[in-house]
PDB file of C-alpha atoms and ligand atoms in Angstrom:
ATOM      1  CA  MET H  28    -167.334  89.083   8.053  1.00 41.00           C
ATOM      2  CA  VAL H  29    -164.376  91.627   7.385  1.00 39.00           C
ATOM      3  CA  GLY H  30    -164.172  91.005   3.598  1.00 42.00           C
ATOM      4  CA  LEU H  31    -167.616  90.730   2.840  1.00 73.00           C
ATOM      5  CA  ALA H  32    -168.806  93.624   4.727  1.00 90.00           C
ATOM      6  CA  LYS H  33    -171.064  96.217   3.468  1.00 94.00           C
ATOM      7  CA  ILE H  34    -170.409  99.932   3.613  1.00 97.00           C
ATOM      8  CA  LEU H  35    -173.166 102.159   3.063  1.00 98.00           C
ATOM      9  CA  VAL H  36    -171.177 105.865   1.441  1.00 98.00           C
ATOM     10  CA  VAL H  37    -173.255 108.752   2.212  1.00 97.00           C
ATOM     11  CA  GLU H  38    -171.826 111.717   0.262  1.00 96.00           C
ATOM     12  CA  ASP H  39    -173.150 114.210  -2.500  1.00 96.00           C
ATOM     13  CA  GLU H  40    -169.677 114.705  -4.400  1.00 95.00           C
ATOM     14  CA  ALA H  41    -169.564 111.932  -7.147  1.00 96.00           C
ATOM     15  CA  PRO H  42    -165.620 111.961  -7.471  1.00 95.00           C
ATOM     16  CA  ILE H  43    -165.302 111.471  -3.633  1.00 95.00           C
ATOM     17  CA  VAL H  44    -167.901 108.561  -4.104  1.00 96.00           C
ATOM     18  CA  GLU H  45    -166.087 107.356  -6.936  1.00 96.00           C
ATOM     19  CA  LEU H  46    -162.706 107.107  -5.197  1.00 95.00           C
ATOM     20  CA  LEU H  47    -164.381 105.916  -2.331  1.00 96.00           C
ATOM     21  CA  ARG H  48    -166.244 102.849  -3.849  1.00 96.00           C
ATOM     22  CA  PHE H  49    -162.955 102.055  -5.398  1.00 96.00           C
ATOM     23  CA  ASN H  50    -160.778 101.712  -2.955  1.00 96.00           C
ATOM     24  CA  LEU H  51    -163.195 100.027  -0.960  1.00 95.00           C
ATOM     25  CA  GLU H  52    -164.440  97.573  -3.382  1.00 95.00           C
ATOM     26  CA  LYS H  53    -160.463  96.663  -3.975  1.00 93.00           C
ATOM     27  CA  GLU H  54    -160.402  95.619  -0.613  1.00 91.00           C
ATOM     28  CA  GLY H  55    -163.458  93.043  -1.334  1.00 90.00           C
ATOM     29  CA  TYR H  56    -165.510  95.359   0.468  1.00 93.00           C
ATOM     30  CA  ARG H  57    -169.273  95.657  -0.762  1.00 94.00           C
ATOM     31  CA  VAL H  58    -170.688  99.128  -1.235  1.00 97.00           C
ATOM     32  CA  ILE H  59    -173.960 100.883  -1.331  1.00 97.00           C
ATOM     33  CA  ILE H  60    -174.155 104.517  -2.038  1.00 98.00           C
ATOM     34  CA  ALA H  61    -176.743 107.516  -1.003  1.00 97.00           C
ATOM     35  CA  TYR H  62    -175.818 110.820  -2.651  1.00 96.00           C
ATOM     36  CA  ASP H  63    -178.028 112.751  -0.053  1.00 95.00           C
ATOM     37  CA  GLY H  64    -179.609 112.490   3.774  1.00 93.00           C
ATOM     38  CA  HIS H  65    -183.073 110.951   2.891  1.00 93.00           C
ATOM     39  CA  GLU H  66    -181.626 108.141   0.325  1.00 95.00           C
ATOM     40  CA  ALA H  67    -178.855 107.549   3.590  1.00 96.00           C
ATOM     41  CA  LEU H  68    -182.146 107.145   5.517  1.00 94.00           C
ATOM     42  CA  ASN H  69    -183.640 104.478   2.927  1.00 95.00           C
ATOM     43  CA  LYS H  70    -180.262 102.649   1.968  1.00 96.00           C
ATOM     44  CA  LEU H  71    -179.691 101.842   5.821  1.00 95.00           C
ATOM     45  CA  ARG H  72    -182.759  99.442   5.331  1.00 92.00           C
ATOM     46  CA  GLU H  73    -180.161  97.395   3.536  1.00 92.00           C
ATOM     47  CA  ASN H  74    -178.618  96.702   6.820  1.00 90.00           C
ATOM     48  CA  PRO H  75    -174.808  97.923   6.417  1.00 94.00           C
ATOM     49  CA  ASP H  76    -172.116  96.759   8.448  1.00 93.00           C
ATOM     50  CA  LEU H  77    -170.609 100.357   8.188  1.00 96.00           C
ATOM     51  CA  VAL H  78    -171.815 103.812   7.719  1.00 97.00           C
ATOM     52  CA  LEU H  79    -169.472 106.271   5.781  1.00 96.00           C
ATOM     53  CA  LEU H  80    -171.081 109.723   6.531  1.00 95.00           C
ATOM     54  CA  ASP H  81    -170.050 112.966   4.822  1.00 93.00           C
ATOM     55  CA  LEU H  82    -171.053 115.954   7.143  1.00 88.00           C
ATOM     56  CA  MET H  83    -172.161 118.497   4.457  1.00 88.00           C
ATOM     57  CA  LEU H  84    -175.027 116.924   2.678  1.00 90.00           C
ATOM     58  CA  PRO H  85    -178.343 118.211   1.080  1.00 89.00           C
ATOM     59  CA  GLY H  86    -181.781 117.127   3.228  1.00 84.00           C
ATOM     60  CA  LEU H  87    -180.284 115.936   6.086  1.00 90.00           C
ATOM     61  CA  ASP H  88    -177.079 116.688   6.855  1.00 88.00           C
ATOM     62  CA  GLY H  89    -174.398 114.159   8.379  1.00 89.00           C
ATOM     63  CA  MET H  90    -175.462 114.993  12.324  1.00 86.00           C
ATOM     64  CA  GLU H  91    -178.596 114.581  11.827  1.00 89.00           C
ATOM     65  CA  ILE H  92    -178.117 111.357   9.999  1.00 93.00           C
ATOM     66  CA  CYS H  93    -175.786 110.374  13.030  1.00 91.00           C
ATOM     67  CA  ARG H  94    -178.290 110.956  15.682  1.00 89.00           C
ATOM     68  CA  ARG H  95    -180.961 108.929  14.037  1.00 92.00           C
ATOM     69  CA  ILE H  96    -178.593 105.872  13.425  1.00 93.00           C
ATOM     70  CA  ARG H  97    -178.076 105.911  17.304  1.00 88.00           C
ATOM     71  CA  GLY H  98    -181.514 106.830  18.217  1.00 88.00           C
ATOM     72  CA  ASP H  99    -182.843 103.771  16.348  1.00 88.00           C
ATOM     73  CA  ALA H 100    -182.711 100.563  18.591  1.00 83.00           C
ATOM     74  CA  ALA H 101    -182.150  98.762  14.861  1.00 85.00           C
ATOM     75  CA  THR H 102    -178.740 100.596  14.194  1.00 89.00           C
ATOM     76  CA  SER H 103    -177.850 102.200  17.557  1.00 85.00           C
ATOM     77  CA  ARG H 104    -174.588 100.318  17.352  1.00 85.00           C
ATOM     78  CA  LEU H 105    -173.727 100.399  13.663  1.00 91.00           C
ATOM     79  CA  PRO H 106    -170.339 101.724  13.287  1.00 92.00           C
ATOM     80  CA  VAL H 107    -170.050 105.724  11.803  1.00 93.00           C
ATOM     81  CA  ILE H 108    -166.816 107.221  10.418  1.00 92.00           C
ATOM     82  CA  MET H 109    -167.599 110.955   9.559  1.00 89.00           C
ATOM     83  CA  LEU H 110    -166.258 112.910   7.112  1.00 90.00           C
ATOM     84  CA  THR H 111    -165.333 116.297   7.143  1.00 84.00           C
ATOM     85  CA  ALA H 112    -164.121 119.002   5.744  1.00 79.00           C
ATOM     86  CA  ARG H 113    -160.483 119.951   6.919  1.00 60.00           C
ATOM     87  CA  SER H 114    -161.518 123.365   7.585  1.00 56.00           C
ATOM     88  CA  GLN H 115    -164.178 122.531   9.816  1.00 58.00           C
ATOM     89  CA  GLU H 116    -162.411 121.695  13.200  1.00 55.00           C
ATOM     90  CA  ALA H 117    -165.229 122.285  15.137  1.00 53.00           C
ATOM     91  CA  ASP H 118    -167.219 119.945  13.262  1.00 56.00           C
ATOM     92  CA  LYS H 119    -164.558 116.880  14.368  1.00 58.00           C
ATOM     93  CA  VAL H 120    -165.733 117.523  17.732  1.00 53.00           C
ATOM     94  CA  LEU H 121    -169.273 117.616  17.167  1.00 58.00           C
ATOM     95  CA  GLY H 122    -168.979 114.333  14.977  1.00 56.00           C
ATOM     96  CA  LEU H 123    -167.852 112.685  17.804  1.00 63.00           C
ATOM     97  CA  GLU H 124    -170.554 114.209  20.176  1.00 68.00           C
ATOM     98  CA  THR H 125    -173.142 112.889  17.853  1.00 70.00           C
ATOM     99  CA  GLY H 126    -171.659 109.135  18.356  1.00 77.00           C
ATOM    100  CA  ALA H 127    -169.558 108.742  15.136  1.00 84.00           C
ATOM    101  CA  ASP H 128    -167.009 106.037  16.085  1.00 83.00           C
ATOM    102  CA  ASP H 129    -163.995 108.050  14.099  1.00 83.00           C
ATOM    103  CA  TYR H 130    -163.858 110.809  11.647  1.00 83.00           C
ATOM    104  CA  ILE H 131    -161.719 111.672   8.609  1.00 86.00           C
ATOM    105  CA  THR H 132    -160.677 114.802   7.002  1.00 85.00           C
ATOM    106  CA  LYS H 133    -160.826 115.647   3.493  1.00 85.00           C
ATOM    107  CA  PRO H 134    -158.801 115.305   1.604  1.00 86.00           C
ATOM    108  CA  PHE H 135    -157.994 111.662   2.961  1.00 89.00           C
ATOM    109  CA  SER H 136    -155.534 109.378   1.825  1.00 91.00           C
ATOM    110  CA  PRO H 137    -157.481 106.105   0.813  1.00 91.00           C
ATOM    111  CA  ARG H 138    -154.902 104.093   2.464  1.00 91.00           C
ATOM    112  CA  GLU H 139    -155.861 105.707   5.814  1.00 90.00           C
ATOM    113  CA  LEU H 140    -159.580 105.503   5.087  1.00 93.00           C
ATOM    114  CA  VAL H 141    -159.218 101.805   4.455  1.00 93.00           C
ATOM    115  CA  ALA H 142    -157.162 101.346   7.615  1.00 91.00           C
ATOM    116  CA  ARG H 143    -159.538 103.020   9.792  1.00 91.00           C
ATOM    117  CA  VAL H 144    -162.585 101.167   8.261  1.00 93.00           C
ATOM    118  CA  LYS H 145    -160.770  97.515   8.829  1.00 90.00           C
ATOM    119  CA  ALA H 146    -159.661  98.731  12.485  1.00 87.00           C
ATOM    120  CA  ILE H 147    -163.579  99.760  13.087  1.00 88.00           C
ATOM    121  CA  LEU H 148    -164.813  96.698  11.779  1.00 88.00           C
ATOM    122  CA  ARG H 149    -162.475  94.564  13.805  1.00 81.00           C
ATOM    123  CA  ARG H 150    -163.573  96.559  16.938  1.00 79.00           C
ATOM    124  CA  ALA H 151    -167.098  95.956  15.986  1.00 79.00           C
ATOM    125  CA  THR H 152    -166.938  92.330  15.344  1.00 73.00           C
ATOM    126  CA  MET H 153    -165.115  92.141  18.697  1.00 67.00           C
ATOM    127  CA  GLU H 154    -167.614  93.588  20.524  1.00 67.00           C
ATOM    128  CA  ALA H 155    -170.367  91.445  18.959  1.00 65.00           C
ATOM    129  CA  SER H 156    -168.909  88.345  19.527  1.00 64.00           C
ATOM    130  CA  PRO H 157    -167.857  88.083  23.164  1.00 57.00           C
ATOM    131  CA  GLU H 158    -166.445  84.198  22.374  1.00 60.00           C
ATOM    132  CA  LEU H 159    -163.818  86.172  20.656  1.00 62.00           C
ATOM    133  CA  GLU H 160    -162.453  88.131  23.601  1.00 71.00           C
ATOM    134  CA  VAL H 161    -158.417  87.263  25.113  1.00 80.00           C
ATOM    135  CA  ILE H 162    -159.538  84.256  27.779  1.00 83.00           C
ATOM    136  CA  ARG H 163    -157.005  83.880  30.897  1.00 84.00           C
ATOM    137  CA  ALA H 164    -156.210  80.828  33.257  1.00 86.00           C
ATOM    138  CA  GLY H 165    -153.315  81.107  35.441  1.00 86.00           C
ATOM    139  CA  PRO H 166    -150.119  81.036  32.691  1.00 89.00           C
ATOM    140  CA  ILE H 167    -152.408  80.405  29.730  1.00 91.00           C
ATOM    141  CA  THR H 168    -153.928  82.912  27.737  1.00 90.00           C
ATOM    142  CA  LEU H 169    -156.178  82.206  24.869  1.00 88.00           C
ATOM    143  CA  ARG H 170    -156.557  84.534  21.750  1.00 82.00           C
ATOM    144  CA  PRO H 171    -159.835  83.239  19.780  1.00 75.00           C
ATOM    145  CA  GLY H 172    -159.812  83.976  15.853  1.00 70.00           C
ATOM    146  CA  ARG H 173    -155.933  83.646  15.792  1.00 70.00           C
ATOM    147  CA  TYR H 174    -155.988  79.889  17.290  1.00 74.00           C
ATOM    148  CA  GLU H 175    -152.762  81.315  19.391  1.00 80.00           C
ATOM    149  CA  VAL H 176    -152.265  80.333  22.860  1.00 89.00           C
ATOM    150  CA  TYR H 177    -149.596  81.610  24.985  1.00 91.00           C
ATOM    151  CA  VAL H 178    -148.465  79.848  27.977  1.00 91.00           C
ATOM    152  CA  GLY H 179    -146.770  82.980  29.931  1.00 90.00           C
ATOM    153  CA  ASP H 180    -144.988  84.665  27.372  1.00 87.00           C
ATOM    154  CA  ARG H 181    -144.119  82.188  25.069  1.00 91.00           C
ATOM    155  CA  ARG H 182    -146.627  81.551  21.841  1.00 90.00           C
ATOM    156  CA  GLN H 183    -148.025  77.893  20.834  1.00 89.00           C
ATOM    157  CA  ASP H 184    -149.910  77.679  17.688  1.00 85.00           C
ATOM    158  CA  LEU H 185    -152.577  74.940  17.847  1.00 86.00           C
ATOM    159  CA  THR H 186    -154.719  73.521  15.535  1.00 85.00           C
ATOM    160  CA  PRO H 187    -158.234  74.507  15.342  1.00 82.00           C
ATOM    161  CA  LYS H 188    -159.463  71.455  17.429  1.00 87.00           C
ATOM    162  CA  GLU H 189    -156.760  71.531  19.876  1.00 91.00           C
ATOM    163  CA  PHE H 190    -157.671  75.178  20.632  1.00 90.00           C
ATOM    164  CA  GLU H 191    -161.639  74.521  21.122  1.00 89.00           C
ATOM    165  CA  LEU H 192    -160.690  71.708  23.285  1.00 93.00           C
ATOM    166  CA  LEU H 193    -158.590  73.937  25.363  1.00 94.00           C
ATOM    167  CA  ARG H 194    -161.087  76.684  24.980  1.00 91.00           C
ATOM    168  CA  HIS H 195    -164.167  74.729  26.390  1.00 91.00           C
ATOM    169  CA  LEU H 196    -161.599  73.377  29.323  1.00 94.00           C
ATOM    170  CA  VAL H 197    -160.374  76.722  30.394  1.00 91.00           C
ATOM    171  CA  LEU H 198    -164.050  78.284  30.385  1.00 87.00           C
ATOM    172  CA  ASN H 199    -164.875  75.380  32.293  1.00 88.00           C
ATOM    173  CA  ALA H 200    -161.791  75.572  34.798  1.00 88.00           C
ATOM    174  CA  GLY H 201    -162.091  73.424  37.897  1.00 90.00           C
ATOM    175  CA  LYS H 202    -165.097  71.070  36.376  1.00 91.00           C
ATOM    176  CA  VAL H 203    -164.334  67.686  34.846  1.00 94.00           C
ATOM    177  CA  LEU H 204    -165.770  67.256  31.447  1.00 94.00           C
ATOM    178  CA  ASN H 205    -166.548  64.174  30.020  1.00 92.00           C
ATOM    179  CA  ARG H 206    -165.212  62.670  26.510  1.00 91.00           C
ATOM    180  CA  ASP H 207    -168.579  62.757  25.137  1.00 87.00           C
ATOM    181  CA  TYR H 208    -169.365  66.088  26.008  1.00 87.00           C
ATOM    182  CA  LEU H 209    -166.120  67.221  24.821  1.00 91.00           C
ATOM    183  CA  LEU H 210    -166.375  65.241  21.312  1.00 88.00           C
ATOM    184  CA  ASP H 211    -169.792  67.131  20.954  1.00 83.00           C
ATOM    185  CA  LYS H 212    -168.751  70.524  21.611  1.00 84.00           C
ATOM    186  CA  VAL H 213    -165.525  70.280  19.730  1.00 86.00           C
ATOM    187  CA  TRP H 214    -166.197  67.990  16.689  1.00 83.00           C
ATOM    188  CA  GLY H 215    -170.051  68.235  16.890  1.00 76.00           C
ATOM    189  CA  TYR H 216    -172.852  65.541  16.420  1.00 59.00           C
ATOM    190  CA  ASP H 217    -171.885  64.778  12.730  1.00 57.00           C
ATOM    191  CA  TYR H 218    -168.269  63.599  13.318  1.00 62.00           C
ATOM    192  CA  ILE H 219    -167.990  59.663  13.548  1.00 66.00           C
ATOM    193  CA  ALA H 220    -165.307  59.330  15.874  1.00 69.00           C
ATOM    194  CA  ASP H 221    -164.704  57.815  19.289  1.00 78.00           C
ATOM    195  CA  THR H 222    -163.800  59.121  22.500  1.00 77.00           C
ATOM    196  CA  ARG H 223    -160.059  58.132  21.859  1.00 85.00           C
ATOM    197  CA  THR H 224    -160.153  61.235  19.466  1.00 87.00           C
ATOM    198  CA  VAL H 225    -160.363  63.325  22.527  1.00 91.00           C
ATOM    199  CA  ASP H 226    -157.411  61.336  24.535  1.00 93.00           C
ATOM    200  CA  VAL H 227    -155.086  61.853  21.102  1.00 92.00           C
ATOM    201  CA  HIS H 228    -155.967  65.545  20.768  1.00 93.00           C
ATOM    202  CA  ILE H 229    -155.553  65.936  25.246  1.00 96.00           C
ATOM    203  CA  ARG H 230    -151.815  64.389  24.256  1.00 95.00           C
ATOM    204  CA  TYR H 231    -150.868  66.856  21.841  1.00 94.00           C
ATOM    205  CA  LEU H 232    -152.534  69.535  23.418  1.00 95.00           C
ATOM    206  CA  ARG H 233    -150.464  68.917  26.528  1.00 96.00           C
ATOM    207  CA  GLN H 234    -147.108  68.612  24.502  1.00 95.00           C
ATOM    208  CA  LYS H 235    -147.635  71.879  23.571  1.00 93.00           C
ATOM    209  CA  ILE H 236    -148.521  73.361  26.989  1.00 94.00           C
ATOM    210  CA  GLU H 237    -147.352  71.274  29.745  1.00 94.00           C
ATOM    211  CA  ALA H 238    -143.999  72.087  31.350  1.00 91.00           C
ATOM    212  CA  ASP H 239    -143.670  68.198  31.544  1.00 94.00           C
ATOM    213  CA  PRO H 240    -146.213  66.413  29.337  1.00 93.00           C
ATOM    214  CA  SER H 241    -145.841  63.118  31.438  1.00 93.00           C
ATOM    215  CA  ASN H 242    -146.711  65.068  34.715  1.00 94.00           C
ATOM    216  CA  PRO H 243    -149.539  67.237  33.464  1.00 95.00           C
ATOM    217  CA  GLN H 244    -150.367  70.505  36.110  1.00 94.00           C
ATOM    218  CA  LEU H 245    -152.764  72.017  33.565  1.00 95.00           C
ATOM    219  CA  ILE H 246    -154.866  69.544  32.331  1.00 96.00           C
ATOM    220  CA  GLU H 247    -155.775  66.645  34.735  1.00 96.00           C
ATOM    221  CA  THR H 248    -157.287  63.151  33.818  1.00 95.00           C
ATOM    222  CA  VAL H 249    -159.751  62.046  35.804  1.00 94.00           C
ATOM    223  CA  ARG H 250    -159.753  58.318  35.470  1.00 91.00           C
ATOM    224  CA  GLY H 251    -163.066  56.662  34.079  1.00 87.00           C
ATOM    225  CA  VAL H 252    -164.630  60.247  33.466  1.00 90.00           C
ATOM    226  CA  GLY H 253    -162.630  62.799  31.459  1.00 94.00           C
ATOM    227  CA  TYR H 254    -160.460  65.741  31.917  1.00 96.00           C
ATOM    228  CA  ARG H 255    -160.286  69.068  34.017  1.00 96.00           C
ATOM    229  CA  PHE H 256    -158.490  72.127  33.419  1.00 95.00           C
ATOM    230  CA  ARG H 257    -157.401  72.673  37.416  1.00 92.00           C
ATOM    231  CA  GLU H 258    -158.213  75.998  38.772  1.00 82.00           C
ATOM    232  CA  LEU H 259    -155.405  78.442  39.181  1.00 73.00           C
ATOM    233  CA  ALA H 260    -155.416  81.692  41.520  1.00 59.00           C
TER     234      ALA H 260
HETATM  235 CA1  LIG T  14    -170.756 117.254   1.157  1.00 82.04          CA
END
Protein backbone atom coordinates (compact mmCIF):
# COMPACT_ATOMS: atom_id res chain seq x y z
CA MET A 1 0.00 0.00 0.00
CA VAL A 2 2.81 2.42 0.91
CA GLY A 3 4.17 2.84 -2.59
CA LEU A 4 0.76 3.50 -4.12
CA ALA A 5 -0.84 5.38 -1.25
CA LYS A 6 -2.95 8.39 -2.13
CA ILE A 7 -2.22 11.55 -0.19
CA LEU A 8 -4.55 14.52 0.11
CA VAL A 9 -2.60 17.77 0.45
CA VAL A 10 -4.69 20.60 1.90
CA GLU A 11 -2.75 23.83 1.58
CA ASP A 12 -3.57 27.29 0.23
CA GLU A 13 -0.03 28.40 -0.64
CA ALA A 14 0.79 27.26 -4.17
CA PRO A 15 4.61 27.07 -3.76
CA ILE A 16 4.20 24.78 -0.74
CA VAL A 17 1.67 22.65 -2.62
CA GLU A 18 4.17 22.23 -5.46
CA LEU A 19 7.01 21.39 -3.06
CA LEU A 20 4.86 18.74 -1.40
CA ARG A 21 3.56 17.36 -4.66
CA PHE A 22 7.04 17.09 -6.16
CA ASN A 23 8.53 15.30 -3.16
CA LEU A 24 5.63 12.94 -2.60
CA GLU A 25 5.27 11.99 -6.28
CA LYS A 26 9.01 11.32 -6.41
CA GLU A 27 8.41 8.68 -3.72
CA GLY A 28 5.67 7.09 -5.79
CA TYR A 29 2.68 8.49 -3.91
CA ARG A 30 -0.41 9.69 -5.71
CA VAL A 31 -1.22 13.26 -4.71
CA ILE A 32 -4.56 15.04 -4.72
CA ILE A 33 -4.83 18.72 -3.80
CA ALA A 34 -7.32 20.95 -2.02
CA TYR A 35 -6.64 24.69 -1.75
CA ASP A 36 -9.22 25.45 0.90
CA GLY A 37 -11.25 23.80 3.61
CA HIS A 38 -14.43 23.17 1.66
CA GLU A 39 -12.54 21.64 -1.23
CA ALA A 40 -10.77 19.45 1.34
CA LEU A 41 -14.07 18.02 2.53
CA ASN A 42 -15.01 17.18 -1.07
CA LYS A 43 -11.66 15.54 -1.78
CA LEU A 44 -12.00 13.32 1.29
CA ARG A 45 -14.61 11.41 -0.73
CA GLU A 46 -11.79 10.24 -3.00
CA ASN A 47 -10.60 8.03 -0.13
CA PRO A 48 -7.07 9.28 0.49
CA ASP A 49 -4.78 7.12 2.65
CA LEU A 50 -3.34 10.11 4.49
CA VAL A 51 -4.02 13.85 4.76
CA LEU A 52 -1.37 16.56 4.97
CA LEU A 53 -3.38 19.37 6.46
CA ASP A 54 -2.32 22.99 6.72
CA LEU A 55 -3.60 24.66 9.84
CA MET A 56 -4.25 28.15 8.47
CA LEU A 57 -6.65 27.92 5.55
CA PRO A 58 -9.35 30.09 4.02
CA GLY A 59 -12.84 28.83 4.73
CA LEU A 60 -12.64 26.03 7.27
CA ASP A 61 -9.32 25.91 9.07
CA GLY A 62 -7.24 22.80 9.60
CA MET A 63 -8.49 22.27 13.14
CA GLU A 64 -12.10 22.19 12.03
CA ILE A 65 -11.31 19.84 9.14
CA CYS A 66 -9.45 17.52 11.48
CA ARG A 67 -12.38 17.50 13.89
CA ARG A 68 -14.72 16.60 11.05
CA ILE A 69 -12.41 13.83 9.82
CA ARG A 70 -12.37 12.33 13.33
CA GLY A 71 -16.09 12.81 13.79
CA ASP A 72 -17.08 10.91 10.63
CA ALA A 73 -17.06 7.13 10.90
CA ALA A 74 -15.85 6.84 7.30
CA THR A 75 -12.67 8.81 8.03
CA SER A 76 -12.20 8.60 11.80
CA ARG A 77 -9.06 6.45 11.45
CA LEU A 78 -7.59 8.35 8.50
CA PRO A 79 -4.03 9.47 9.32
CA VAL A 80 -3.63 13.26 9.48
CA ILE A 81 -0.36 15.21 9.58
CA MET A 82 -0.81 18.90 10.44
CA LEU A 83 1.35 21.56 8.86
CA THR A 84 1.86 24.56 11.11
CA ALA A 85 3.89 27.76 10.89
CA ARG A 86 6.95 27.75 13.10
CA SER A 87 5.82 30.68 15.24
CA GLN A 88 2.56 29.08 16.19
CA GLU A 89 3.81 26.99 19.08
CA ALA A 90 0.41 26.77 20.69
CA ASP A 91 -1.01 25.34 17.51
CA LYS A 92 1.23 22.29 17.87
CA VAL A 93 -0.57 21.28 21.00
CA LEU A 94 -3.94 22.13 19.56
CA GLY A 95 -3.09 20.14 16.45
CA LEU A 96 -2.63 17.06 18.59
CA GLU A 97 -5.73 17.77 20.65
CA THR A 98 -7.87 17.74 17.54
CA GLY A 99 -6.66 14.22 16.84
CA ALA A 100 -3.88 14.77 14.30
CA ASP A 101 -1.44 11.86 14.19
CA ASP A 102 1.58 14.11 13.83
CA TYR A 103 2.52 17.66 12.95
CA ILE A 104 5.30 19.31 11.02
CA THR A 105 6.37 22.92 11.38
CA LYS A 106 7.08 25.12 8.37
CA PRO A 107 9.57 25.54 6.91
CA PHE A 108 10.06 21.76 6.79
CA SER A 109 12.70 19.61 5.19
CA PRO A 110 11.12 17.53 2.39
CA ARG A 111 13.16 14.54 3.47
CA GLU A 112 11.80 14.72 7.01
CA LEU A 113 8.29 15.17 5.73
CA VAL A 114 8.54 12.08 3.52
CA ALA A 115 9.99 10.09 6.44
CA ARG A 116 7.04 11.09 8.65
CA VAL A 117 4.54 10.21 5.93
CA LYS A 118 6.13 6.79 5.51
CA ALA A 119 6.17 6.15 9.26
CA ILE A 120 2.53 7.12 9.73
CA LEU A 121 1.38 5.05 6.73
CA ARG A 122 3.33 2.06 8.00
CA ARG A 123 1.72 2.39 11.41
CA ALA A 124 -1.73 2.74 9.86
CA THR A 125 -1.15 -0.40 7.76
CA MET A 126 -0.09 -2.39 10.82
CA GLU A 127 -3.14 -1.27 12.79
CA ALA A 128 -5.47 -2.10 9.94
CA SER A 129 -3.90 -5.53 9.46
CA PRO A 130 -3.57 -7.47 12.70
CA GLU A 131 -2.12 -10.36 10.70
CA LEU A 132 1.01 -8.23 10.31
CA GLU A 133 1.58 -8.14 14.05
CA VAL A 134 4.53 -9.92 15.61
CA ILE A 135 3.65 -13.47 16.71
CA ARG A 136 5.52 -15.20 19.54
CA ALA A 137 5.49 -18.82 20.70
CA GLY A 138 8.18 -20.21 22.97
CA PRO A 139 11.56 -19.39 21.37
CA ILE A 140 9.91 -18.44 18.07
CA THR A 141 9.17 -14.87 16.99
CA LEU A 142 7.51 -14.33 13.62
CA ARG A 143 7.61 -10.99 11.86
CA PRO A 144 4.94 -11.11 9.16
CA GLY A 145 5.51 -8.79 6.22
CA ARG A 146 9.24 -9.54 6.32
CA TYR A 147 9.15 -13.36 6.32
CA GLU A 148 11.59 -13.32 9.18
CA VAL A 149 11.65 -15.71 12.04
CA TYR A 150 13.78 -15.52 15.14
CA VAL A 151 14.67 -18.59 17.13
CA GLY A 152 15.71 -17.00 20.39
CA ASP A 153 17.72 -14.08 19.05
CA ARG A 154 19.02 -15.95 16.00
CA ARG A 155 17.41 -14.83 12.79
CA GLN A 156 16.42 -17.23 10.02
CA ASP A 157 15.15 -16.18 6.63
CA LEU A 158 12.24 -18.26 5.46
CA THR A 159 10.67 -18.51 2.05
CA PRO A 160 7.12 -17.17 1.91
CA LYS A 161 5.70 -20.71 1.88
CA GLU A 162 7.80 -21.83 4.84
CA PHE A 163 6.79 -18.72 6.66
CA GLU A 164 3.07 -19.22 6.03
CA LEU A 165 3.34 -22.84 7.05
CA LEU A 166 5.01 -21.92 10.33
CA ARG A 167 2.54 -19.08 10.90
CA HIS A 168 -0.44 -21.44 10.63
CA LEU A 169 1.19 -23.99 12.92
CA VAL A 170 2.11 -21.39 15.54
CA LEU A 171 -1.30 -19.70 15.47
CA ASN A 172 -2.83 -23.14 16.09
CA ALA A 173 -0.24 -24.27 18.65
CA GLY A 174 -1.31 -27.43 20.45
CA LYS A 175 -3.71 -28.46 17.67
CA VAL A 176 -2.98 -31.11 15.06
CA LEU A 177 -3.27 -29.70 11.54
CA ASN A 178 -3.68 -32.23 8.79
CA ARG A 179 -1.80 -32.03 5.52
CA ASP A 180 -4.85 -31.17 3.42
CA TYR A 181 -5.67 -28.26 5.69
CA LEU A 182 -2.12 -26.93 5.47
CA LEU A 183 -1.98 -27.47 1.72
CA ASP A 184 -5.18 -25.52 1.35
CA LYS A 185 -4.18 -22.67 3.68
CA VAL A 186 -0.64 -22.21 2.42
CA TRP A 187 -0.81 -23.23 -1.23
CA GLY A 188 -4.46 -22.59 -1.94
CA TYR A 189 -7.11 -24.50 -3.84
CA ASP A 190 -5.56 -23.77 -7.23
CA TYR A 191 -2.26 -25.36 -6.50
CA ILE A 192 -1.89 -28.81 -7.99
CA ALA A 193 0.21 -30.71 -5.55
CA ASP A 194 -0.01 -33.67 -3.29
CA THR A 195 0.35 -33.60 0.44
CA ARG A 196 4.02 -34.60 0.21
CA THR A 197 4.64 -30.95 -0.67
CA VAL A 198 3.74 -30.20 2.94
CA ASP A 199 6.16 -32.83 4.25
CA VAL A 200 9.00 -31.46 2.15
CA HIS A 201 8.44 -27.93 3.42
CA ILE A 202 8.14 -29.11 7.01
CA ARG A 203 11.56 -30.71 6.56
CA TYR A 204 13.08 -27.44 5.29
CA LEU A 205 11.41 -25.56 8.10
CA ARG A 206 12.78 -27.91 10.75
CA GLN A 207 16.28 -27.46 9.36
CA LYS A 208 15.90 -23.75 9.94
CA ILE A 209 14.20 -23.63 13.32
CA GLU A 210 14.89 -26.86 15.20
CA ALA A 211 18.05 -27.24 17.30
CA ASP A 212 18.25 -30.86 16.10
CA PRO A 213 16.13 -31.37 12.97
CA SER A 214 16.28 -35.15 13.35
CA ASN A 215 14.69 -34.86 16.79
CA PRO A 216 12.20 -32.00 16.39
CA GLN A 217 11.00 -30.32 19.57
CA LEU A 218 8.86 -27.58 18.07
CA ILE A 219 6.99 -29.12 15.15
CA GLU A 220 5.80 -32.61 16.02
CA THR A 221 4.73 -35.19 13.49
CA VAL A 222 1.41 -36.78 14.37
CA ARG A 223 1.60 -40.02 12.49
CA GLY A 224 -1.10 -40.58 9.91
CA VAL A 225 -2.59 -37.14 10.51
CA GLY A 226 -0.29 -34.18 10.15
CA TYR A 227 1.68 -31.75 12.27
CA ARG A 228 1.37 -29.94 15.53
CA PHE A 229 3.32 -27.01 16.87
CA ARG A 230 4.01 -27.86 20.48
CA GLU A 231 2.30 -25.61 22.95
CA LEU A 232 5.03 -23.88 24.87
CA ALA A 233 4.84 -21.99 28.10
CA1 LIG B 1 -1.95 28.39 4.97
